[in-house]
Short mmCIF file of C-alpha atoms in Angstrom, two decimals:
data_model
loop_
_atom_site.label_atom_id
_atom_site.label_comp_id
_atom_site.label_asym_id
_atom_site.label_seq_id
_atom_site.Cartn_x
_atom_site.Cartn_y
_atom_site.Cartn_z
CA MET A 1151 66.64 65.56 190.51
CA THR A 1152 69.39 66.66 188.13
CA HIS A 1153 68.42 66.27 184.56
CA PHE A 1154 70.19 66.89 181.33
CA ALA A 1155 69.37 67.69 177.77
CA ILE A 1156 71.27 67.81 174.53
CA VAL A 1157 70.73 71.02 172.63
CA THR A 1158 71.63 71.12 168.98
CA ALA A 1159 71.74 74.43 167.20
CA PHE A 1160 72.87 75.41 163.76
CA GLY A 1161 72.61 78.29 161.40
CA GLN A 1162 74.43 80.36 158.84
CA ASP A 1163 77.79 81.18 160.36
CA GLN A 1164 78.26 84.67 161.76
CA PRO A 1165 79.91 86.22 164.79
CA GLY A 1166 77.86 85.99 167.98
CA ILE A 1167 76.19 82.58 167.63
CA VAL A 1168 78.01 81.02 170.58
CA ALA A 1169 77.62 84.14 172.68
CA GLY A 1170 73.92 84.49 171.89
CA LEU A 1171 73.04 80.89 172.62
CA ALA A 1172 75.23 80.72 175.75
CA GLU A 1173 73.69 83.92 177.13
CA GLY A 1174 70.21 82.62 176.42
CA LEU A 1175 70.92 79.35 178.22
CA PHE A 1176 72.56 81.20 181.11
CA LYS A 1177 69.52 83.41 181.58
CA LEU A 1178 67.39 80.28 181.83
CA ASN A 1179 69.72 78.90 184.53
CA CYS A 1180 70.87 76.12 182.26
CA ASN A 1181 74.43 74.99 182.89
CA ILE A 1182 76.44 74.25 179.76
CA GLU A 1183 78.61 71.19 180.40
CA ASP A 1184 80.22 69.25 177.54
CA THR A 1185 79.98 70.71 174.05
CA SER A 1186 81.26 70.21 170.55
CA SER A 1187 80.80 72.78 167.85
CA VAL A 1188 82.19 73.09 164.38
CA GLN A 1189 81.83 74.94 161.11
CA LEU A 1190 80.45 72.79 158.33
CA ARG A 1191 81.24 75.07 155.39
CA GLY A 1192 78.94 78.07 155.83
CA GLU A 1193 76.92 76.56 158.67
CA PHE A 1194 77.94 76.70 162.30
CA THR A 1195 76.72 73.67 164.21
CA MET A 1196 76.65 73.22 167.96
CA MET A 1197 75.90 70.30 170.23
CA LEU A 1198 75.65 71.07 173.92
CA LEU A 1199 75.03 68.83 176.89
CA VAL A 1200 73.13 71.11 179.23
CA ARG A 1201 72.09 70.64 182.86
CA LEU A 1202 68.55 71.92 183.13
CA PRO A 1203 67.21 73.87 186.09
CA ASN A 1204 64.67 72.17 188.32
CA GLY A 1205 61.21 72.22 186.85
CA MET A 1206 62.23 72.75 183.23
CA ALA A 1207 61.58 69.99 180.73
CA ALA A 1208 63.81 69.62 177.72
CA ASP A 1209 60.99 70.20 175.28
CA GLN A 1210 60.25 73.57 176.92
CA LEU A 1211 63.78 74.86 176.53
CA ALA A 1212 63.78 76.08 172.93
CA GLY A 1213 60.53 77.97 173.50
CA HIS A 1214 61.93 79.76 176.55
CA LEU A 1215 65.07 81.08 174.88
CA PRO A 1216 65.19 84.88 174.63
CA SER A 1217 63.71 86.43 171.54
CA HIS A 1218 66.94 88.23 170.59
CA LEU A 1219 68.25 84.84 169.48
CA SER A 1220 65.82 84.95 166.58
CA SER A 1221 68.03 87.48 164.81
CA LEU A 1222 70.65 84.74 164.53
CA ASP A 1223 68.15 82.57 162.66
CA LEU A 1224 69.26 79.39 164.36
CA THR A 1225 67.52 76.05 164.22
CA ILE A 1226 67.46 74.84 167.82
CA MET A 1227 66.40 71.42 169.03
CA CYS A 1228 66.48 69.94 172.47
CA ARG A 1229 66.05 66.44 173.83
CA ASP A 1230 66.23 64.84 177.28
CA VAL A 1231 69.29 62.74 178.02
CA PRO A 1232 68.93 59.81 180.42
CA ALA A 1233 70.79 60.55 183.67
CA GLN A 1234 72.94 57.45 183.21
CA ALA A 1235 74.12 58.63 179.79
CA ALA A 1236 74.94 62.11 181.13
CA LEU A 1237 77.21 60.84 183.92
CA ARG A 1238 80.80 61.98 183.67
CA LYS A 1239 83.08 59.10 182.84
CA SER A 1240 86.74 58.50 183.29
CA ASN A 1241 88.96 57.82 180.31
CA THR A 1242 87.04 54.71 179.30
CA THR A 1243 86.25 56.33 175.97
CA THR A 1244 89.78 57.50 175.18
CA PRO A 1245 90.33 56.45 171.58
CA THR A 1246 92.94 53.79 170.92
CA HIS A 1247 93.27 53.96 167.14
CA MET A 1248 93.04 56.41 164.31
CA LEU A 1249 91.99 55.80 160.76
CA SER A 1250 92.46 58.15 157.84
CA VAL A 1251 90.77 57.36 154.57
CA TYR A 1252 91.10 59.41 151.41
CA GLY A 1253 90.37 59.04 147.77
CA ALA A 1254 88.27 60.28 144.88
CA ASP A 1255 84.88 61.26 146.23
CA LYS A 1256 82.18 58.65 145.69
CA PRO A 1257 79.07 57.55 147.58
CA GLY A 1258 79.41 54.81 150.18
CA ILE A 1259 82.84 55.49 151.64
CA VAL A 1260 81.56 56.43 155.09
CA ALA A 1261 78.99 53.64 155.17
CA LYS A 1262 81.35 50.86 154.19
CA VAL A 1263 84.22 52.02 156.39
CA ALA A 1264 82.00 52.59 159.42
CA ARG A 1265 80.32 49.21 158.98
CA THR A 1266 83.69 47.49 158.87
CA VAL A 1267 84.76 49.28 162.05
CA ALA A 1268 81.49 48.38 163.79
CA ASP A 1269 81.72 44.73 162.75
CA HIS A 1270 85.05 44.58 164.57
CA LYS A 1271 83.53 46.13 167.72
CA GLY A 1272 85.31 49.42 167.11
CA ASN A 1273 83.51 52.33 168.75
CA ILE A 1274 83.92 55.53 166.75
CA THR A 1275 84.54 58.40 169.18
CA VAL A 1276 85.17 61.18 166.67
CA MET A 1277 84.59 61.41 162.95
CA ASN A 1278 85.46 64.27 160.64
CA THR A 1279 85.03 64.24 156.90
CA GLN A 1280 85.69 66.86 154.30
CA VAL A 1281 85.56 67.14 150.55
CA VAL A 1282 88.74 68.81 149.40
CA GLY A 1283 90.73 69.23 146.21
CA ALA A 1284 89.82 70.70 142.84
CA SER A 1285 86.13 71.09 142.02
CA ASP A 1286 86.39 68.82 138.98
CA LYS A 1287 88.34 66.19 140.91
CA PRO A 1288 86.98 66.24 144.46
CA VAL A 1289 88.85 64.21 147.03
CA TYR A 1290 87.18 62.79 150.09
CA VAL A 1291 89.08 62.87 153.36
CA MET A 1292 87.75 61.02 156.38
CA VAL A 1293 89.41 60.82 159.74
CA LEU A 1294 88.13 58.62 162.52
CA GLU A 1295 89.21 58.04 166.05
CA MET A 1296 87.92 54.88 167.64
CA LYS A 1297 88.22 52.79 170.73
CA LEU A 1298 88.80 49.11 170.24
CA PRO A 1299 87.94 46.79 173.12
CA ASP A 1300 90.95 45.49 175.06
CA ASN A 1301 90.39 41.94 173.84
CA SER A 1302 89.95 42.78 170.17
CA SER A 1303 92.49 42.30 167.42
CA PRO A 1304 93.54 45.46 165.60
CA ASP A 1305 95.17 43.27 162.94
CA ALA A 1306 91.84 41.73 161.92
CA LEU A 1307 90.29 45.17 161.52
CA SER A 1308 93.35 46.41 159.66
CA GLN A 1309 93.10 43.54 157.16
CA ALA A 1310 89.36 44.09 156.70
CA LEU A 1311 89.96 47.77 156.02
CA ASP A 1312 92.70 46.98 153.51
CA LYS A 1313 90.22 44.85 151.58
CA LEU A 1314 88.03 47.93 151.12
CA LYS A 1315 90.73 49.83 149.29
CA PRO A 1316 90.24 48.45 145.76
CA SER A 1317 86.43 48.50 145.85
CA LEU A 1318 86.19 52.03 147.25
CA GLY A 1319 89.22 53.33 145.36
CA VAL A 1320 90.66 54.86 148.51
CA ASP A 1321 93.93 54.92 150.35
CA LEU A 1322 93.82 54.44 154.07
CA THR A 1323 96.03 54.27 157.10
CA PHE A 1324 95.01 52.60 160.32
CA ARG A 1325 97.29 53.20 163.25
CA LYS A 1326 97.50 53.08 166.99
CA LEU A 1327 97.08 56.44 168.66
CA GLU A 1328 100.08 57.55 170.59
CA SER A 1329 98.61 58.25 173.97
CA VAL A 1330 100.52 58.95 177.17
CA ASN A 1331 99.35 59.64 180.69
CA LEU A 1332 102.08 61.52 182.54
CA MET B 1139 109.73 58.49 203.56
CA ALA B 1140 106.16 58.67 202.37
CA VAL B 1141 103.72 58.32 199.54
CA ARG B 1142 102.11 61.71 199.07
CA PRO B 1143 98.79 62.44 197.43
CA ILE B 1144 99.16 63.64 193.82
CA LEU B 1145 97.63 67.09 193.77
CA LEU B 1146 94.90 67.78 191.29
CA TYR B 1147 94.11 70.95 189.41
CA PRO B 1148 92.77 73.49 190.54
CA ASP B 1149 95.39 73.31 193.29
CA ALA B 1150 97.20 76.64 192.84
CA ILE B 1151 100.67 75.13 193.14
CA LEU B 1152 100.20 73.42 189.76
CA LYS B 1153 100.11 76.87 188.14
CA THR B 1154 103.04 78.24 190.15
CA PRO B 1155 106.56 78.41 188.64
CA SER B 1156 109.02 76.47 190.81
CA ALA B 1157 112.16 77.83 192.45
CA PRO B 1158 115.58 76.26 191.80
CA ALA B 1159 116.50 73.33 194.04
CA VAL B 1160 119.70 73.34 196.10
CA PRO B 1161 121.61 70.04 195.85
CA GLY B 1162 122.42 68.54 199.22
CA ASP B 1163 119.73 70.50 201.04
CA PRO B 1164 118.06 68.05 203.46
CA THR B 1165 114.62 69.36 202.46
CA VAL B 1166 115.39 68.64 198.83
CA ALA B 1167 116.53 65.12 199.72
CA SER B 1168 113.31 64.55 201.61
CA ILE B 1169 111.19 65.80 198.69
CA ILE B 1170 113.07 63.53 196.28
CA GLN B 1171 112.40 60.50 198.44
CA ASP B 1172 108.72 61.37 198.71
CA MET B 1173 108.56 61.78 194.92
CA LEU B 1174 110.18 58.39 194.35
CA ASP B 1175 107.84 56.74 196.85
CA THR B 1176 104.82 58.43 195.31
CA LEU B 1177 105.87 57.51 191.77
CA GLN B 1178 106.37 53.92 192.85
CA ALA B 1179 102.84 53.82 194.25
CA SER B 1180 101.29 55.45 191.17
CA LEU B 1181 100.47 54.21 187.69
CA GLY B 1182 102.64 56.91 186.13
CA VAL B 1183 106.18 57.05 184.78
CA ALA B 1184 107.17 60.53 185.95
CA LEU B 1185 106.46 63.20 188.54
CA ALA B 1186 107.34 66.81 189.17
CA ALA B 1187 107.71 68.20 192.69
CA PRO B 1188 104.72 70.58 192.43
CA GLN B 1189 102.50 67.55 191.93
CA ILE B 1190 103.14 66.58 195.54
CA GLY B 1191 103.03 70.12 196.84
CA HIS B 1192 106.55 71.56 196.50
CA ALA B 1193 107.29 74.40 194.10
CA VAL B 1194 110.91 73.41 193.58
CA GLN B 1195 112.61 72.34 190.38
CA ILE B 1196 112.84 68.58 190.85
CA ILE B 1197 111.58 65.87 188.52
CA VAL B 1198 111.70 62.10 188.62
CA VAL B 1199 111.33 60.05 185.44
CA ASP B 1200 111.30 56.27 185.13
CA VAL B 1201 109.78 55.02 181.88
CA SER B 1202 110.98 51.49 182.65
CA ARG B 1203 107.90 51.30 184.86
CA LYS B 1204 105.96 50.84 181.64
CA GLN B 1205 106.15 47.48 179.94
CA GLY B 1206 108.32 47.55 176.86
CA GLU B 1207 110.07 50.79 177.79
CA THR B 1208 113.60 51.13 179.14
CA GLY B 1209 114.93 54.64 178.57
CA HIS B 1210 117.60 55.58 181.10
CA GLY B 1211 115.82 53.89 184.00
CA ARG B 1212 115.13 55.96 187.09
CA ILE B 1213 116.32 59.55 186.75
CA VAL B 1214 116.16 62.31 189.34
CA LEU B 1215 116.99 65.76 188.01
CA LEU B 1216 117.28 69.10 189.75
CA ASN B 1217 116.89 72.37 187.88
CA PRO B 1218 116.48 70.65 184.51
CA ARG B 1219 116.31 72.52 181.23
CA ILE B 1220 115.79 71.41 177.67
CA THR B 1221 118.68 72.36 175.41
CA HIS B 1222 117.50 70.73 172.21
CA GLN B 1223 114.40 69.07 170.85
CA ASP B 1224 113.61 67.52 167.53
CA GLU B 1225 111.06 65.42 165.63
CA GLU B 1226 107.83 67.30 166.10
CA ARG B 1227 104.77 65.15 166.69
CA ILE B 1228 101.24 65.37 168.00
CA VAL B 1229 100.60 63.23 171.06
CA ARG B 1230 97.38 62.52 172.90
CA GLU B 1231 98.40 63.46 176.39
CA GLY B 1232 96.89 63.09 179.83
CA CYS B 1233 98.16 64.07 183.27
CA LEU B 1234 97.89 62.50 186.71
CA SER B 1235 96.97 65.95 188.03
CA VAL B 1236 94.16 66.47 185.48
CA PRO B 1237 92.18 63.22 185.53
CA ASP B 1238 89.65 62.21 182.91
CA PHE B 1239 90.81 64.50 180.14
CA THR B 1240 93.21 63.99 177.30
CA GLY B 1241 94.17 66.40 174.58
CA ASN B 1242 96.36 66.59 171.51
CA VAL B 1243 99.63 68.34 172.31
CA LEU B 1244 102.59 69.24 170.13
CA ARG B 1245 105.69 67.52 171.51
CA TYR B 1246 109.05 66.34 170.27
CA GLY B 1247 110.20 62.76 169.85
CA LYS B 1248 113.76 63.60 170.82
CA THR B 1249 114.99 65.89 173.51
CA ILE B 1250 118.24 66.72 175.27
CA VAL B 1251 117.92 67.70 178.91
CA GLU B 1252 120.56 69.16 181.17
CA GLY B 1253 120.32 69.31 184.94
CA LEU B 1254 121.88 68.28 188.21
CA ILE B 1255 121.76 64.85 189.76
CA PRO B 1256 120.96 65.01 193.50
CA SER B 1257 124.66 65.17 194.47
CA GLY B 1258 124.99 68.35 192.43
CA THR B 1259 126.87 66.98 189.44
CA GLN B 1260 125.83 68.35 186.08
CA THR B 1261 124.42 65.76 183.68
CA THR B 1262 123.08 65.65 180.14
CA ILE B 1263 120.51 63.13 178.99
CA GLU B 1264 119.50 62.41 175.41
CA ALA B 1265 116.00 61.00 175.52
CA SER B 1266 113.64 59.73 172.87
CA GLY B 1267 110.11 58.38 172.66
CA LEU B 1268 108.10 58.17 175.86
CA GLU B 1269 111.06 59.33 177.93
CA ALA B 1270 111.43 62.48 175.84
CA LEU B 1271 107.70 63.16 176.20
CA ALA B 1272 107.93 62.66 179.95
CA PHE B 1273 110.76 65.19 180.26
CA GLN B 1274 108.82 67.78 178.29
CA HIS B 1275 105.68 67.21 180.37
CA GLU B 1276 107.48 67.33 183.72
CA LEU B 1277 109.52 70.41 182.82
CA ASP B 1278 106.26 72.12 181.99
CA HIS B 1279 105.05 71.36 185.51
CA LEU B 1280 108.11 73.18 186.90
CA ALA B 1281 107.08 76.25 184.89
CA GLY B 1282 103.46 76.08 186.07
CA ILE B 1283 102.31 74.88 182.66
CA LEU B 1284 99.76 72.10 182.29
CA PHE B 1285 99.15 70.16 179.09
CA LEU B 1286 95.84 72.02 178.98
CA ASP B 1287 97.87 75.14 178.19
CA ARG B 1288 99.24 73.38 175.12
CA VAL B 1289 96.17 71.57 173.82
CA ARG B 1290 95.87 72.04 170.09
CA SER B 1291 92.47 70.54 169.59
CA MET B 1292 89.96 68.74 171.74
CA GLU B 1293 89.49 66.19 169.02
CA THR B 1294 90.97 65.07 165.76
CA ASP B 1295 93.02 67.88 164.34
CA VAL B 1296 94.41 66.36 161.20
CA PHE B 1297 92.99 69.14 159.06
CA ARG B 1298 94.59 71.75 161.27
CA ARG B 1299 97.79 69.73 161.37
CA ALA B 1300 97.99 69.98 157.60
CA HIS B 1301 97.92 73.75 157.95
CA VAL B 1302 100.67 73.63 160.57
CA ARG B 1303 102.92 71.60 158.31
CA ARG B 1304 102.38 73.98 155.45
CA GLY B 1305 103.26 76.88 157.71
CA ALA B 1306 106.32 75.20 159.15
#
């Protein structure tokens, strides 16, 4: 039976991390399917949905990776993914709306914004945040893409988000994503 | 004529540059009719000839198929080329020939396209919005270019976009 795992790996950024991990997985007959990887400041972080070879359990994977990977000093974790969750889907998760939030950095921005989105049945599909600006006046930038259910009201979410602006001291823009299928 | 299957990548014709079409050629007329029939039967608003298996420079565009859009109605163009484009924007694009994947692509909100109508008369169309995007996408098909060749980021690229604007 086909089974999948999610591998997460991260470590101090340097050339060769992707190559080293991909070669290690290839040698173990693991098939890398969907992945997302990004630099978070000086750390390179990877998330990989991997199809495991027959007979290999997810918890065995990290221990089987070639020893040359140790020079990269990566933290590697692996967990089984239920077959249903690993199925390829059509565009049902294509985001419908985008939200950018920015303001002076303070705790709670992500929590309050994400809670508001969730309370309106918005499903966050991608989230990126970054602290930018001068070191004595850091600015928080948060960008979300989300899918709203077909029967939901974007206006209600938009109004709820606007109410957050004074308490969080942020500016925000909520807009429909221009999406075309040609 | 007939509704043809819309070819999917990795069909090689989708990466093949198309040859100019000859107005009045019976084969060209037959391809145009098949494209119109196929578009009518699809959920899309535009098609390029390679998508139904012909590497010739023919596109059909009809954004009025989408609710709320009018554009210029149904347009058939032979040997089209873009002479001007303006209003840069990032669009999340998908393609009938590449199902289940969308990507952020740099496009233009306004475009001027020149080409021949099927009788051979030269025409110029000023398009905006969805119609402009459709022209850009379909002309790419005639050059063997898929939106995957233009993807800027698999996900949100607002941070990168900021860099682009600074560089522009």
